[in-house]
mmCIF file of C-alpha atoms and ligand atoms in Angstrom:
data_model
loop_
_atom_site.group_PDB
_atom_site.id
_atom_site.type_symbol
_atom_site.label_atom_id
_atom_site.label_comp_id
_atom_site.label_asym_id
_atom_site.label_seq_id
_atom_site.Cartn_x
_atom_site.Cartn_y
_atom_site.Cartn_z
ATOM 1 C CA MET B 1 6.731 11.773 10.101
ATOM 2 C CA ARG B 2 3.591 13.919 10.058
ATOM 3 C CA LEU B 3 2.357 14.484 6.502
ATOM 4 C CA THR B 4 -0.975 16.140 7.298
ATOM 5 C CA ASN B 5 -3.385 16.268 10.227
ATOM 6 C CA ASP B 6 -4.792 12.943 8.975
ATOM 7 C CA VAL B 7 -1.740 10.951 7.901
ATOM 8 C CA HIS B 8 1.663 10.089 9.341
ATOM 9 C CA LEU B 9 4.367 8.144 7.522
ATOM 10 C CA VAL B 10 5.703 5.659 10.087
ATOM 11 C CA GLY B 11 7.754 3.236 8.000
ATOM 12 C CA GLY B 12 9.594 2.953 4.712
ATOM 13 C CA GLY B 13 12.700 1.350 3.286
ATOM 14 C CA ASN B 14 15.451 1.681 0.698
ATOM 15 C CA PHE B 15 13.086 2.962 -2.012
ATOM 16 C CA ALA B 16 11.956 5.729 0.327
ATOM 17 C CA PHE B 17 13.224 7.490 3.430
ATOM 18 C CA ASN B 18 14.679 4.513 5.354
ATOM 19 C CA LEU B 19 12.400 5.127 8.298
ATOM 20 C CA SER B 20 12.429 1.386 9.110
ATOM 21 C CA SER B 21 13.643 -1.893 7.562
ATOM 22 C CA GLY B 22 15.281 -1.494 4.152
ATOM 23 C CA ALA B 23 12.709 -3.925 2.745
ATOM 24 C CA ASP B 24 9.655 -2.021 4.004
ATOM 25 C CA CYS B 25 7.178 -0.213 1.820
ATOM 26 C CA HIS B 26 5.804 3.113 3.009
ATOM 27 C CA ILE B 27 3.680 2.393 6.093
ATOM 28 C CA TYR B 28 1.058 5.080 6.663
ATOM 29 C CA ALA B 29 -0.926 5.667 9.875
ATOM 30 C CA LEU B 30 -4.351 7.259 9.478
ATOM 31 C CA LYS B 31 -5.737 9.196 12.456
ATOM 32 C CA THR B 32 -9.397 8.284 12.187
ATOM 33 C CA GLY B 33 -10.627 9.963 15.373
ATOM 34 C CA ASP B 34 -11.404 6.449 16.577
ATOM 35 C CA GLY B 35 -7.928 4.939 16.800
ATOM 36 C CA LEU B 36 -5.390 4.406 14.036
ATOM 37 C CA ALA B 37 -5.573 2.525 10.764
ATOM 38 C CA LEU B 38 -2.410 1.414 8.982
ATOM 39 C CA ILE B 39 -2.192 1.433 5.215
ATOM 40 C CA ASP B 40 0.183 -1.457 4.509
ATOM 41 C CA ALA B 41 1.977 -3.381 7.205
ATOM 42 C CA GLY B 42 5.594 -3.576 6.062
ATOM 43 C CA VAL B 43 7.783 -6.650 5.870
ATOM 44 C CA GLY B 44 7.962 -7.285 9.619
ATOM 45 C CA LEU B 45 11.751 -7.141 9.943
ATOM 46 C CA GLY B 46 11.784 -3.604 11.380
ATOM 47 C CA MET B 47 8.661 -3.560 13.515
ATOM 48 C CA ASP B 48 10.464 -2.043 16.506
ATOM 49 C CA MET B 49 11.507 0.904 14.335
ATOM 50 C CA VAL B 50 7.938 1.391 13.094
ATOM 51 C CA ILE B 51 6.675 1.277 16.672
ATOM 52 C CA ASP B 52 9.299 3.838 17.728
ATOM 53 C CA ASN B 53 8.250 6.061 14.823
ATOM 54 C CA LEU B 54 4.622 5.912 15.940
ATOM 55 C CA ARG B 55 5.592 6.827 19.504
ATOM 56 C CA GLU B 56 7.888 9.668 18.396
ATOM 57 C CA ASP B 57 4.936 11.108 16.459
ATOM 58 C CA GLY B 58 2.808 10.975 19.625
ATOM 59 C CA LEU B 59 0.785 8.002 18.377
ATOM 60 C CA ASP B 60 0.135 4.949 20.549
ATOM 61 C CA PRO B 61 0.824 1.636 18.728
ATOM 62 C CA ALA B 62 -1.879 0.044 20.895
ATOM 63 C CA ASP B 63 -4.406 2.304 19.122
ATOM 64 C CA VAL B 64 -3.884 0.512 15.775
ATOM 65 C CA ARG B 65 -7.372 -0.912 15.169
ATOM 66 C CA ASP B 66 -7.201 -1.785 11.480
ATOM 67 C CA VAL B 67 -4.545 -2.773 8.962
ATOM 68 C CA PHE B 68 -5.379 -2.477 5.258
ATOM 69 C CA VAL B 69 -3.047 -4.038 2.722
ATOM 70 C CA THR B 70 -2.879 -2.848 -0.872
ATOM 71 C CA HIS B 71 -1.481 -6.181 -2.086
ATOM 72 C CA TYR B 72 0.112 -9.383 -0.910
ATOM 73 C CA HIS B 73 3.774 -8.732 -1.739
ATOM 74 C CA VAL B 74 5.687 -9.146 1.489
ATOM 75 C CA ASP B 75 7.130 -5.617 1.667
ATOM 76 C CA HIS B 76 3.457 -4.572 2.143
ATOM 77 C CA ALA B 77 1.761 -7.551 3.798
ATOM 78 C CA GLY B 78 4.548 -9.564 5.450
ATOM 79 C CA ALA B 79 3.933 -8.052 8.897
ATOM 80 C CA VAL B 80 0.149 -8.405 9.142
ATOM 81 C CA ALA B 81 0.263 -11.375 11.533
ATOM 82 C CA ARG B 82 2.662 -9.496 13.832
ATOM 83 C CA TRP B 83 0.466 -6.367 13.898
ATOM 84 C CA ARG B 84 -2.612 -8.461 14.585
ATOM 85 C CA ARG B 85 -0.871 -10.256 17.453
ATOM 86 C CA LEU B 86 0.606 -7.064 18.901
ATOM 87 C CA THR B 87 -2.425 -4.778 18.762
ATOM 88 C CA GLY B 88 -5.457 -6.973 18.060
ATOM 89 C CA ALA B 89 -5.953 -4.982 14.842
ATOM 90 C CA ARG B 90 -8.402 -6.239 12.238
ATOM 91 C CA VAL B 91 -6.649 -7.251 9.010
ATOM 92 C CA HIS B 92 -8.367 -6.200 5.773
ATOM 93 C CA THR B 93 -7.454 -7.502 2.301
ATOM 94 C CA SER B 94 -9.118 -7.782 -1.094
ATOM 95 C CA HIS B 95 -10.890 -11.021 -1.988
ATOM 96 C CA GLY B 96 -8.059 -11.697 -4.435
ATOM 97 C CA ALA B 97 -5.328 -11.408 -1.798
ATOM 98 C CA ALA B 98 -7.057 -13.094 1.140
ATOM 99 C CA LYS B 99 -6.239 -16.737 0.431
ATOM 100 C CA ALA B 100 -2.512 -16.171 -0.047
ATOM 101 C CA VAL B 101 -2.356 -14.098 3.167
ATOM 102 C CA ARG B 102 -4.283 -16.734 5.146
ATOM 103 C CA ASP B 103 -2.115 -19.552 3.804
ATOM 104 C CA GLY B 104 1.189 -17.679 3.980
ATOM 105 C CA ASP B 105 1.583 -18.856 0.375
ATOM 106 C CA GLU B 106 5.115 -17.826 -0.562
ATOM 107 C CA VAL B 107 4.732 -18.955 -4.185
ATOM 108 C CA ALA B 108 1.450 -17.106 -4.781
ATOM 109 C CA VAL B 109 2.895 -13.853 -3.436
ATOM 110 C CA GLY B 110 6.083 -14.206 -5.475
ATOM 111 C CA LEU B 111 8.335 -14.464 -2.428
ATOM 112 C CA ASN B 112 10.366 -17.328 -3.872
ATOM 113 C CA GLN B 113 11.269 -15.216 -6.919
ATOM 114 C CA ALA B 114 11.848 -12.094 -4.821
ATOM 115 C CA LYS B 115 14.309 -14.020 -2.629
ATOM 116 C CA ILE B 116 16.228 -15.119 -5.733
ATOM 117 C CA GLY B 117 16.234 -11.453 -6.755
ATOM 118 C CA GLY B 118 17.883 -10.619 -3.442
ATOM 119 C CA TYR B 119 15.078 -8.481 -2.005
ATOM 120 C CA TYR B 120 14.590 -10.549 1.175
ATOM 121 C CA PRO B 121 16.796 -12.765 3.352
ATOM 122 C CA ALA B 122 16.786 -16.435 2.316
ATOM 123 C CA ASP B 123 15.447 -17.436 5.745
ATOM 124 C CA TYR B 124 12.540 -14.965 5.678
ATOM 125 C CA ILE B 125 9.252 -16.779 6.308
ATOM 126 C CA LEU B 126 5.832 -15.422 5.402
ATOM 127 C CA GLU B 127 3.696 -16.009 8.471
ATOM 128 C CA PRO B 128 0.081 -17.056 7.709
ATOM 129 C CA CYS B 129 -2.445 -14.555 9.036
ATOM 130 C CA VAL B 130 -6.156 -14.486 9.796
ATOM 131 C CA VAL B 131 -7.953 -12.086 7.446
ATOM 132 C CA ASP B 132 -10.730 -10.471 9.472
ATOM 133 C CA ALA B 133 -12.456 -8.733 6.580
ATOM 134 C CA GLU B 134 -12.338 -8.955 2.787
ATOM 135 C CA PHE B 135 -13.294 -5.645 1.222
ATOM 136 C CA ASP B 136 -15.177 -5.043 -2.012
ATOM 137 C CA GLY B 137 -13.997 -2.558 -4.615
ATOM 138 C CA GLY B 138 -16.198 0.541 -4.593
ATOM 139 C CA VAL B 139 -17.818 -0.155 -1.217
ATOM 140 C CA PRO B 140 -16.864 2.530 1.354
ATOM 141 C CA ILE B 141 -15.743 1.637 4.881
ATOM 142 C CA GLN B 142 -16.288 4.170 7.669
ATOM 143 C CA LEU B 143 -13.266 4.597 9.942
ATOM 144 C CA GLY B 144 -14.144 7.149 12.605
ATOM 145 C CA ARG B 145 -14.398 10.493 10.794
ATOM 146 C CA LEU B 146 -12.770 9.135 7.618
ATOM 147 C CA GLN B 147 -14.222 7.131 4.781
ATOM 148 C CA LEU B 148 -11.994 4.611 3.012
ATOM 149 C CA THR B 149 -13.095 3.271 -0.359
ATOM 150 C CA PRO B 150 -11.098 0.368 -1.826
ATOM 151 C CA VAL B 151 -10.706 0.451 -5.601
ATOM 152 C CA ASP B 152 -9.770 -2.680 -7.563
ATOM 153 C CA ALA B 153 -6.346 -2.093 -9.073
ATOM 154 C CA ALA B 154 -4.917 -5.312 -10.545
ATOM 155 C CA GLY B 155 -1.984 -5.077 -12.940
ATOM 156 C CA HIS B 156 1.105 -4.895 -10.718
ATOM 157 C CA CYS B 157 -0.200 -8.191 -9.286
ATOM 158 C CA ASP B 158 -3.509 -10.007 -8.783
ATOM 159 C CA GLY B 159 -5.771 -8.737 -6.008
ATOM 160 C CA HIS B 160 -4.096 -5.319 -5.819
ATOM 161 C CA ALA B 161 -6.280 -2.537 -4.419
ATOM 162 C CA VAL B 162 -5.798 1.174 -3.881
ATOM 163 C CA PHE B 163 -7.593 3.197 -1.208
ATOM 164 C CA LEU B 164 -9.392 6.503 -1.629
ATOM 165 C CA VAL B 165 -9.666 8.215 1.772
ATOM 166 C CA GLU B 166 -12.046 11.142 2.223
ATOM 167 C CA GLY B 167 -13.426 13.171 5.108
ATOM 168 C CA GLY B 168 -10.118 14.612 6.348
ATOM 169 C CA GLU B 169 -8.433 17.924 5.622
ATOM 170 C CA ARG B 170 -7.906 16.762 2.041
ATOM 171 C CA SER B 171 -8.554 13.598 0.012
ATOM 172 C CA TYR B 172 -5.921 10.915 -0.473
ATOM 173 C CA LEU B 173 -5.206 8.082 -2.856
ATOM 174 C CA PHE B 174 -3.043 5.369 -1.279
ATOM 175 C CA SER B 175 -1.825 3.746 -4.452
ATOM 176 C CA GLY B 176 0.400 0.904 -3.210
ATOM 177 C CA ASP B 177 2.607 -0.345 -6.055
ATOM 178 C CA CYS B 178 0.067 0.559 -8.738
ATOM 179 C CA LEU B 179 1.064 4.180 -9.389
ATOM 180 C CA PHE B 180 4.008 6.353 -8.367
ATOM 181 C CA TRP B 181 5.187 9.939 -8.635
ATOM 182 C CA GLY B 182 5.626 11.045 -12.235
ATOM 183 C CA GLY B 183 2.986 8.623 -13.519
ATOM 184 C CA THR B 184 5.363 5.705 -13.245
ATOM 185 C CA ILE B 185 4.448 2.078 -12.555
ATOM 186 C CA ILE B 186 6.156 -1.189 -11.600
ATOM 187 C CA LEU B 187 5.998 -4.053 -14.066
ATOM 188 C CA GLN B 188 7.686 -7.199 -12.804
ATOM 189 C CA ASN B 189 8.625 -10.551 -14.281
ATOM 190 C CA ILE B 190 6.056 -12.441 -12.214
ATOM 191 C CA PRO B 191 3.111 -14.542 -13.464
ATOM 192 C CA ASP B 192 0.364 -12.266 -12.136
ATOM 193 C CA CYS B 193 1.682 -8.965 -13.535
ATOM 194 C CA ASN B 194 -0.724 -8.084 -16.348
ATOM 195 C CA ILE B 195 -0.428 -5.121 -18.740
ATOM 196 C CA PRO B 196 -4.058 -4.971 -20.039
ATOM 197 C CA GLU B 197 -5.363 -5.159 -16.458
ATOM 198 C CA TYR B 198 -2.888 -2.434 -15.481
ATOM 199 C CA ALA B 199 -4.252 -0.197 -18.257
ATOM 200 C CA ALA B 200 -7.866 -0.856 -17.189
ATOM 201 C CA THR B 201 -6.907 -0.009 -13.604
ATOM 202 C CA MET B 202 -5.433 3.318 -14.702
ATOM 203 C CA GLU B 203 -8.694 4.205 -16.477
ATOM 204 C CA ARG B 204 -10.496 3.433 -13.198
ATOM 205 C CA LEU B 205 -8.120 5.748 -11.287
ATOM 206 C CA ASP B 206 -8.706 8.427 -13.927
ATOM 207 C CA ARG B 207 -12.360 8.553 -12.838
ATOM 208 C CA LEU B 208 -11.422 9.346 -9.191
ATOM 209 C CA SER B 209 -10.891 12.766 -7.645
ATOM 210 C CA PHE B 210 -8.259 13.230 -4.956
ATOM 211 C CA ASP B 211 -5.651 15.715 -3.741
ATOM 212 C CA ALA B 212 -2.722 13.685 -2.415
ATOM 213 C CA LEU B 213 -1.015 10.694 -4.026
ATOM 214 C CA LEU B 214 0.548 8.489 -1.362
ATOM 215 C CA PRO B 215 2.245 5.529 -3.087
ATOM 216 C CA GLY B 216 3.907 2.464 -1.599
ATOM 217 C CA HIS B 217 7.447 3.699 -2.297
ATOM 218 C CA LEU B 218 9.389 6.750 -3.458
ATOM 219 C CA THR B 219 8.169 10.343 -3.486
ATOM 220 C CA ILE B 220 4.823 11.633 -2.257
ATOM 221 C CA SER B 221 2.578 14.395 -3.623
ATOM 222 C CA LEU B 222 0.439 16.096 -0.983
ATOM 223 C CA ARG B 223 -1.311 18.295 -3.555
ATOM 224 C CA ASP B 224 -2.314 17.907 -7.200
ATOM 225 C CA GLY B 225 -1.724 14.151 -7.053
ATOM 226 C CA LYS B 226 -4.104 13.421 -9.903
ATOM 227 C CA ARG B 227 -1.537 14.681 -12.417
ATOM 228 C CA HIS B 228 0.393 11.440 -11.962
ATOM 229 C CA VAL B 229 -2.650 9.439 -13.109
ATOM 230 C CA ASP B 230 -2.938 11.704 -16.159
ATOM 231 C CA THR B 231 0.637 10.889 -17.184
ATOM 232 C CA ALA B 232 0.205 7.126 -16.784
ATOM 233 C CA VAL B 233 -3.167 6.953 -18.473
ATOM 234 C CA ARG B 234 -1.817 8.929 -21.468
ATOM 235 C CA ALA B 235 0.963 6.390 -21.936
ATOM 236 C CA PHE B 236 -1.428 3.425 -21.827
ATOM 237 C CA ARG B 237 -3.886 5.127 -24.218
ATOM 238 C CA SER B 238 -1.115 5.636 -26.734
ATOM 239 C CA LEU B 239 -0.626 1.838 -26.627
ATOM 240 C CA GLY B 240 2.663 2.293 -24.843
ATOM 241 C CA LEU B 241 3.728 1.781 -21.265
ATOM 242 C CA PRO B 242 4.365 4.314 -18.505
ATOM 243 C CA ARG B 243 7.978 4.501 -17.347
ATOM 244 C CA GLN B 244 9.141 2.108 -14.643
ATOM 245 C CA ALA B 245 9.256 3.736 -11.199
ATOM 246 C CA ILE B 246 12.245 1.645 -10.142
ATOM 247 C CA GLN B 247 14.773 0.338 -12.640
ATOM 248 C CA LEU B 248 15.146 -3.235 -11.487
HETATM 249 ZN ZN1 ZN A 301 6.242 -2.695 -2.900
#
């Protein structure tokens, strides 16, 4: 699904448009002018559908050079090993997420609890994956004609990052599970969900400028995306909490 000249949406599950496996997050493909970069990998249960979506959009899956994950929850990072094997793509994570991805640590990423919650099949296995590069918050990465700047965004879970992408027809914030349409967030009953860190993250996002908000699930804003940060930051500043994006 073409969103702009820079970004296609090539996967997404039950909390989105059901483009691929029901358990997938939004999987975005960036056209960098030097191959493709994926923002989030999906769960890995519907890879053939994601590959079909790429092809139907005129994109060659073999051109996927880089995969960036916002965070280690398996709807976002579960498929990194498969993408790396299939395309030779370089896998990029934050320092905080790298160890759990390398180890396939199902406890660290909350998979054991998410299985009990019924989000993934009981026999789903998180495959360990080589992490080719650990990015630093605030340090830009050049991808062809685009510049991707990771921003530290803990709160939803440890090691969460969001990605500011500039140099295309407009600027984008890929916000993972940190911020959603309407200024909503996802707090979960997991050990590494942290409200004060979430509030500090929102202040950090408030200092960014961007046009489009492209979250990990639900609706997308191609213009005026910053208004969703305004709503969330107002709630935190009033010592309250933004609304939950998904009523669990
Ligand atoms: Zn998610």
